[in-house]
Structures are given as structure tokens and as C-alpha cells.
Coordinates of C-alpha atoms in Angstrom, one line a residue:
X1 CA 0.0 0.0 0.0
X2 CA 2.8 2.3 -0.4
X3 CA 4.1 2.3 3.1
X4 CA 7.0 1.4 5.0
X5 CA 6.4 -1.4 7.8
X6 CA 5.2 -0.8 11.1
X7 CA 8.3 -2.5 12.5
X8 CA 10.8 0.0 10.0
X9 CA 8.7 3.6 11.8
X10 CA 9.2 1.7 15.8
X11 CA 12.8 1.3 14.8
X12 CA 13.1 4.7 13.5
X13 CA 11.1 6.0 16.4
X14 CA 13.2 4.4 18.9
X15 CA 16.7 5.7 17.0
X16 CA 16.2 9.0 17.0
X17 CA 14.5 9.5 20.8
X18 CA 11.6 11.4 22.4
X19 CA 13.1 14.5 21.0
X20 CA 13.5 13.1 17.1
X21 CA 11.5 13.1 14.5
X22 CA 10.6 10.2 12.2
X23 CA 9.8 10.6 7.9
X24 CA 8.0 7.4 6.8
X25 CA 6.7 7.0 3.3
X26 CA 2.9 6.8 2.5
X27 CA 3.2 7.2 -1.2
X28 CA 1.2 6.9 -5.0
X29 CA -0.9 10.1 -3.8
X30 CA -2.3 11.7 -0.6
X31 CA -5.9 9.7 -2.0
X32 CA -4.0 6.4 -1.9
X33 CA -1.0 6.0 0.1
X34 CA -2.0 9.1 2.6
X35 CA -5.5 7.7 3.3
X36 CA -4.5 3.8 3.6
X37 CA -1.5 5.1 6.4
X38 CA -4.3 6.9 8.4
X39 CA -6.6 4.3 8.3
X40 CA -5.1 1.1 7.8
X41 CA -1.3 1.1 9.0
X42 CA -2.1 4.1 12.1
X43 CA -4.9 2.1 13.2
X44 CA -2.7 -0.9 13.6
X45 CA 0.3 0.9 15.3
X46 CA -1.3 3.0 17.3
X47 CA 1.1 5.5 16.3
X48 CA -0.8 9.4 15.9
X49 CA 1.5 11.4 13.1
X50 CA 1.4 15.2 13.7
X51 CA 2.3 16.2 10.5
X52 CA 1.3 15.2 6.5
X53 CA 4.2 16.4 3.9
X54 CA 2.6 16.3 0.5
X55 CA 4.7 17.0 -2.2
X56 CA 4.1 19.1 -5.2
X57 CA 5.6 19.8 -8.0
X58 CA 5.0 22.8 -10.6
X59 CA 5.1 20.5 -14.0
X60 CA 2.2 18.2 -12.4
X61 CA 0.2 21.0 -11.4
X62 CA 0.3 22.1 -15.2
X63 CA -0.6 18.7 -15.9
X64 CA -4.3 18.8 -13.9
X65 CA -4.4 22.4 -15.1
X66 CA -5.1 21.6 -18.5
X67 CA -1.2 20.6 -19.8
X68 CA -1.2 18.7 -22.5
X69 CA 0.2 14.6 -21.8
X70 CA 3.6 13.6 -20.8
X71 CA 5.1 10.7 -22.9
X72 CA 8.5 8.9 -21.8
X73 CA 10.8 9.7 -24.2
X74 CA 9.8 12.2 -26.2
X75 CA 10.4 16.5 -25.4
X76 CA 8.4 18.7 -23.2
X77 CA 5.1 20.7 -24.6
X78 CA 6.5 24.3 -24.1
X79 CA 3.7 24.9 -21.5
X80 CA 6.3 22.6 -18.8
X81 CA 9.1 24.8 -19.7
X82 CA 7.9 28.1 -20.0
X83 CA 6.2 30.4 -17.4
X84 CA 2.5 29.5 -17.7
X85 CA 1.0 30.9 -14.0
X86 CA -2.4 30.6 -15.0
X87 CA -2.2 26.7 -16.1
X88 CA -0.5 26.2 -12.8
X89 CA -3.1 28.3 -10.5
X90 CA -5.6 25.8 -12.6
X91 CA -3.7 22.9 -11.0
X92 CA -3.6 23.8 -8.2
X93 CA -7.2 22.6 -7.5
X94 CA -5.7 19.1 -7.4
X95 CA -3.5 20.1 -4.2
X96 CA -6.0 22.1 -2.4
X97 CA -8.2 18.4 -2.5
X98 CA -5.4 16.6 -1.1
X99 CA -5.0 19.5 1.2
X100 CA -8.1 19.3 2.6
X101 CA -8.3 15.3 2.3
X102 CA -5.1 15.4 5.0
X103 CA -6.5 18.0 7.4
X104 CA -9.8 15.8 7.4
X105 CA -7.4 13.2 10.1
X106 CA -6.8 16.2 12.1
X107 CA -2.9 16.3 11.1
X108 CA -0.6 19.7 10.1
X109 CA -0.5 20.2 6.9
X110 CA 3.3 20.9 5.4
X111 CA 3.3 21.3 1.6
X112 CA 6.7 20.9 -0.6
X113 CA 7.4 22.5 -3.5
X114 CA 9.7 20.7 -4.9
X115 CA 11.6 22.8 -7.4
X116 CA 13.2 22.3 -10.8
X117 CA 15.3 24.3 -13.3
X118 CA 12.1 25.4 -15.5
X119 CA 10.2 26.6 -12.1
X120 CA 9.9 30.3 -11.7
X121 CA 9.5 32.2 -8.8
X122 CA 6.3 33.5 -9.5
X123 CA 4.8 29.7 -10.1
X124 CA 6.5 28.3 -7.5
X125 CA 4.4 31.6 -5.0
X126 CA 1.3 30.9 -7.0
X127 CA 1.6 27.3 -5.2
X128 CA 2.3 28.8 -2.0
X129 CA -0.2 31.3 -1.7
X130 CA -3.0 28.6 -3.3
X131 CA -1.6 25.7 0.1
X132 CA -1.7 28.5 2.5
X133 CA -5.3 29.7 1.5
X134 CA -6.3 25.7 1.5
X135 CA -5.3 25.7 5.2
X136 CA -1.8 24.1 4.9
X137 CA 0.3 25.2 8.0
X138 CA 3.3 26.1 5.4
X139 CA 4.3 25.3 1.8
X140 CA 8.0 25.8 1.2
X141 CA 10.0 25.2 -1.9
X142 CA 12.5 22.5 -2.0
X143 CA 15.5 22.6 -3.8
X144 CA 17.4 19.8 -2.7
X145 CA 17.4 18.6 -6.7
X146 CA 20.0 21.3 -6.8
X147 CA 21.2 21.5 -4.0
X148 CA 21.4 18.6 -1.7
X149 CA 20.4 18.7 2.3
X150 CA 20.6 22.3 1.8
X151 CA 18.2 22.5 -0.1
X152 CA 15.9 21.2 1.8
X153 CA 16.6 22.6 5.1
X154 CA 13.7 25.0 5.0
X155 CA 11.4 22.3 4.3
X156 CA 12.4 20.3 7.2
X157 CA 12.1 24.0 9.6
X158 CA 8.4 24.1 8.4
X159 CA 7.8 20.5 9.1
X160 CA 9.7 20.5 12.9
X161 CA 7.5 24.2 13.3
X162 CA 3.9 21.6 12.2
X163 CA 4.9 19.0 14.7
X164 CA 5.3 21.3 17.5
X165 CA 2.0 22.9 16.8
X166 CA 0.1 19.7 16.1
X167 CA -2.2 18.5 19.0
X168 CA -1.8 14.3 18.9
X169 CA -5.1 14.1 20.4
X170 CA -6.8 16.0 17.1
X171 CA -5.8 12.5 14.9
X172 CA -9.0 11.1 13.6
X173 CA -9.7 8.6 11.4
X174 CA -12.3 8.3 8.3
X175 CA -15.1 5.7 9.4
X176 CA -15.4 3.2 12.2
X177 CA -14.6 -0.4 11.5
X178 CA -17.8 -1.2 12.8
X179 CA -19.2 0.5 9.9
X180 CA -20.5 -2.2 7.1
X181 CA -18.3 -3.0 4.0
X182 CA -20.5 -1.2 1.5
X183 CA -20.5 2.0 3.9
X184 CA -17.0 2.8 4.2
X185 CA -15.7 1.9 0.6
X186 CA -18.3 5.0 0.4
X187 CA -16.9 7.1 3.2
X188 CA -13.5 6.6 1.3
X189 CA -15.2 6.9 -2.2
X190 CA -17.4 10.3 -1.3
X191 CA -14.8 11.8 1.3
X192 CA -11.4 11.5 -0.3
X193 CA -12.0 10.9 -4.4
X194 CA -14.6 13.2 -4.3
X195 CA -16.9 10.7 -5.7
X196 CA -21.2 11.1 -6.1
X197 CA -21.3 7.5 -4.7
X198 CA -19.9 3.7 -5.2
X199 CA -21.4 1.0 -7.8
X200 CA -20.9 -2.7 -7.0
X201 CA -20.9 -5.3 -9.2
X202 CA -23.2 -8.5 -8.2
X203 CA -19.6 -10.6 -7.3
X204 CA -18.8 -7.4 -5.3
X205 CA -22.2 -7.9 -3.7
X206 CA -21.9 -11.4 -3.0
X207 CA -18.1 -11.1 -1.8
X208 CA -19.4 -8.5 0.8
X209 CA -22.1 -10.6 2.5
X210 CA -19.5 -13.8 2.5
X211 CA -17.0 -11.6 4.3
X212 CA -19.6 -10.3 6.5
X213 CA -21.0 -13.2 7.5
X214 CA -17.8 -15.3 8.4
X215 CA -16.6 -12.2 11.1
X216 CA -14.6 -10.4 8.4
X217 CA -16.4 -7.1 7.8
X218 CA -14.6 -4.9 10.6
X219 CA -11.8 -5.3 8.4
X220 CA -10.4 -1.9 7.2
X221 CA -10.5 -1.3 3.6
X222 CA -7.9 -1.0 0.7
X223 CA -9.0 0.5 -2.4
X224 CA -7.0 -0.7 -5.3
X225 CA -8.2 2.2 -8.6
X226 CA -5.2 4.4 -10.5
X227 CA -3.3 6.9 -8.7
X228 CA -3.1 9.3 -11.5
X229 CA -6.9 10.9 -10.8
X230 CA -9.2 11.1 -8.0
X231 CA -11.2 9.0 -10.3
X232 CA -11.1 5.4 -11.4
X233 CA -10.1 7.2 -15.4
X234 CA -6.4 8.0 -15.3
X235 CA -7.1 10.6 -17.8
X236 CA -9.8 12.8 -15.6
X237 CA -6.8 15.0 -14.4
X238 CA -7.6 18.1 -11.7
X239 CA -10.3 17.6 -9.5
X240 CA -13.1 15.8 -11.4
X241 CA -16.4 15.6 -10.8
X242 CA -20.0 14.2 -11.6
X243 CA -18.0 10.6 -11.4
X244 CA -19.0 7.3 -9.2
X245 CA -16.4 4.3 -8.0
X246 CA -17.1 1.2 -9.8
X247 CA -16.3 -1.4 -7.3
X248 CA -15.8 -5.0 -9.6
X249 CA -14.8 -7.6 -6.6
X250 CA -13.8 -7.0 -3.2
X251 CA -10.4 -9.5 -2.4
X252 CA -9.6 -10.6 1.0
X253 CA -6.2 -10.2 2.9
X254 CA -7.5 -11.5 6.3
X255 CA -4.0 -12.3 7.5
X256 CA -2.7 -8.4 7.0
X257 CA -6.2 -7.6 8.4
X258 CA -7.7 -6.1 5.2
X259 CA -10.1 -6.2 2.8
X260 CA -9.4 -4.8 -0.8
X261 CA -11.7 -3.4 -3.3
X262 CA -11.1 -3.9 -7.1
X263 CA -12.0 -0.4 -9.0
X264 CA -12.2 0.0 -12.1
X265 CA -9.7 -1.5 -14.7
X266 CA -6.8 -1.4 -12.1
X267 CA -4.3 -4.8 -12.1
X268 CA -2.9 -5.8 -8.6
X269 CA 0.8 -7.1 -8.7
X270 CA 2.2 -9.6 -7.5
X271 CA 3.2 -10.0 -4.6
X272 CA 7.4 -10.1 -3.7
X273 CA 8.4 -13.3 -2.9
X274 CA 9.8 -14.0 0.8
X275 CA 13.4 -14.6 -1.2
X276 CA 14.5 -11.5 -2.5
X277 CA 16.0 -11.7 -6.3
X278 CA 19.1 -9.6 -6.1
X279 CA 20.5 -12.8 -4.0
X280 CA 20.7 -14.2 -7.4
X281 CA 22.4 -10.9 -9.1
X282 CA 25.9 -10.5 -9.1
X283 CA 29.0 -9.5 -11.2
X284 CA 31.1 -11.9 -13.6
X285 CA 34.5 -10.9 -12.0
X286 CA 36.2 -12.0 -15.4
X287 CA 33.7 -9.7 -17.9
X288 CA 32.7 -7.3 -15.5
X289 CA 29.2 -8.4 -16.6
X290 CA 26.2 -8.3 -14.5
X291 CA 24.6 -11.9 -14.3
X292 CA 21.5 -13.0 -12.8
X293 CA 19.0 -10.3 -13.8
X294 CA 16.9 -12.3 -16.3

């Protein structure tokens, strides 16, 4: 789900002491790595974060402002390398979502701008002033790309300054677990996506009352959908609208203690094997070629 364990943040926590502070990962979007953390991995810790870090950058902005696409390979539209402040102030709808999706768990709210060589001053305060009118505690521009730690030594001011000013006993979560399966793949659909409600397919229908019935549905829930839109179509950029989750089976994962939907046309991966591969990479000493990767 985008996080690092349980066991990698206790180990961290107990490194650094009372007085340290701790960065774990809750990655693919403040929608889908931000909201499983809260609900799933905090609920199992016990651990209350003070403080939500999302990053921003100017080009993706552009992007859910209108930008045309991004293809590997191939050169950037001019809009991503020239000034373009009101394609960015368009974007910037995007982040004020995610924004206010963090705040809803009753954390600080720290926004990063993390800063390129095409970003201009006057994007990167059009970003700052649109996080601070959203509610974010701070938004501070990030130059470590350029610069290293030093770059980033604002950022991590603003983010010591949110901790300090966070209240552990304002953490919240979403729904109750008590809630049934159908009502909090809504909560998570209608709250965080944005969505005007959840369809479920008649295997999705049937998977809920099994789970229910055998003691499974105080499970928390993982919604599997893209992370490129608050939507289950990668290409509805921004902050769409006028949309509803399409839920097409609900999979079990009773031993991690969770239950995860199926949205849209989304593929899981596999999962990684308990025998890592790179114990089968190494280096031909002789031809200084790498073996084992194939």
C-alpha cells in the first residue's frame, strides 16, 4: 500500500528518541498512500503522526491544469518549460483536495514544493499562496534537486515548526470499523476521491455478504483504482467531478487484516516473494558483466 512497515517507523522511532522526529513513506498520492496510512497502518500501530508532507511539484500542477500529456521519451510541450502561471493556478485545485483530504485526520499540513530548473518564482508563490489559502500550515519550496540537504533545510524548519504545533489528540480517522463494508468503501469513495457514490458489481455484492457473515467485515478497507486521478479514469486530471467508484470484486487479505476493493480497470501485482532476487544478481568478475538479472 505504499508504506514502509510498522516494524521500519518503531525502529526509527526508537533511534532517533523522544526529541527526534521520524519521515516514513505513504506514497502513490495523498488519495491512496495518505489515506490507507491513516486508516489502515495508524490504526494498527497506534502511532498518531502530527504532521502530512505532501509533495508538489510545478510540471504536475500544469498537468491537472489543462497541460497537454507527458510521454517517456519524447520532449516537453512548451507549456512545462515556460512560465504558464495561470495553467499552474488551474492545478492547483488538485493540491487544495489533497489539502483538505489530510486535514480531514486532524494532522498539520506541510506542503513541498519541490523545485526544478524550469520553475519560476512567480509559479513556484502561486503554489504557496494557493496551500496556504487551503489551510496548509506552510508550503515551502524544496530545492534539494540542486542543492542537496541544503536544499531542503527549509522544508524540514516548516515540518519541525507543524509538529510542535500539532495536538496528537486531534488525529482522527475516516469511518469506524464497525461500519458495514459497503459504507466505508463509500466514506472513502465520497470523502477523499470526491466521488457522487460507489457502484458494485453482483460478485462485489456477493463477496461482501460472505466476508460479512464469516466475522470479516470490521476489516479496514484498501481500495486498489489508479493513482493518476481522484477517479477510477487516469485521464480525468484536476479535480473531477459528476463521477461514481465502480467497485468490480472485493479480495480478502484476512491475514494483513484487510479487505481490498477492485476499481475500475486497475491490475494488482504480484506480490514479492519471501526470497528476495538480487540474492541471485551478481557480477562476472572475469567480464565485468552483470549476471543474474533475467
Amino acid at each position: 500500500i505504499g508504506n514502509s512497515s510498522i516494524v521500519a517507523d518503531r525502529l526509527a522511532l526508537k533511534l532517533v528518541g523522544e526529541d527526534g522526529y521520524v519521515v516514513t513513506e505513504a506514497g502513490f498520492g495523498a488519495d491512496i498512500g495518505m489515506e490507507k496510512f491513516f486508516n489502515i497502518k495508524c490504526r494498527e500501530s497506534g502511532l498518531k503522526p502530527k504532521c502530512a508532507v505532501i509533495v508538489a511539484t510545478v510540471r504536475a500542477l500544469k498537468m491537472h491544469g489543462g497541460g497537454p500529456p507527458v510521454s517517456a521519451g519524447k520532449p516537453l510541450a512548451s507549456e512545462y518549460t515556460e512560465e504558464n502561471i495561470p495553467l499552474v493556478e488551474a492545478g492547483c485545485g488538485n493540491l487544495v483536495k489533497h489539502i483538505q483530504n489530510a486535514k480531514k485526520f486532524g494532522v498539520e499540513v506541510v506542503v513541498a514544493i519541490n523545485q526544478f530548473k524550469f520553475d519560476t518564482a512567480a509559479e513556484m508563490e502561486a503554489v504557496r499562496t494557493a496551500s496556504l489559502a487551503a489551510g496548509a500550515f506552510d508550503a515551502v519550496v524544496s530545492n534539494h534537486w540542486a542543492e542537496g540537504g541544503k536544499g531542503a533545510e527549509a522544508l524540514g524548519r516548516a515540518v519541525v515548526a507543524a509538529c510542535e504545533a500539532s495536538k496528537a489528540e486531534n488525529f482522527r480517522y475516516l469511518y469506524d470499523l464497525e461500519l458495514p463494508i459497503r459504507e466505508k468503501v463509500e466514506a472513502i469513495s465520497k470523502e477523499i476521491y470526491g466521488a457522487d457514490g460507489v457502484d458494485f458489481s453482483e460478485l462485489a455484492e456477493q463477496q461482501m455478504a460472505q466476508y460479512e457473515s464469516s466475522g470479516f467485515g470490521n476489516l479496514p478497507i484498501c481500495i486498489a483504482k489508479t493513482q493518476y486521478s481522484f477517479s477510477c479514469d487516469a485521464k480525468a486530471k484536476g479535480v473531477p467531478t459528476g463521477f461514481r467508484i465502480f467497485v468490480r470484486e472485493i479480495r480478502s487479505c484476512v491475514g494483513a487484516g484487510f479487505l481490498y476493493p477492485i476499481c475500475g480497470d486497475i491490475m494488482t501485482i504480484p506480490g514479492l516473494p519471501t526470497r528476495p532476487g538480487f540474492y541471485d544478481v551478481d557480477i562476472d568478475v572475469e567480464t565485468g558483466q552483470v549476471i543474474g538479472l533475467f
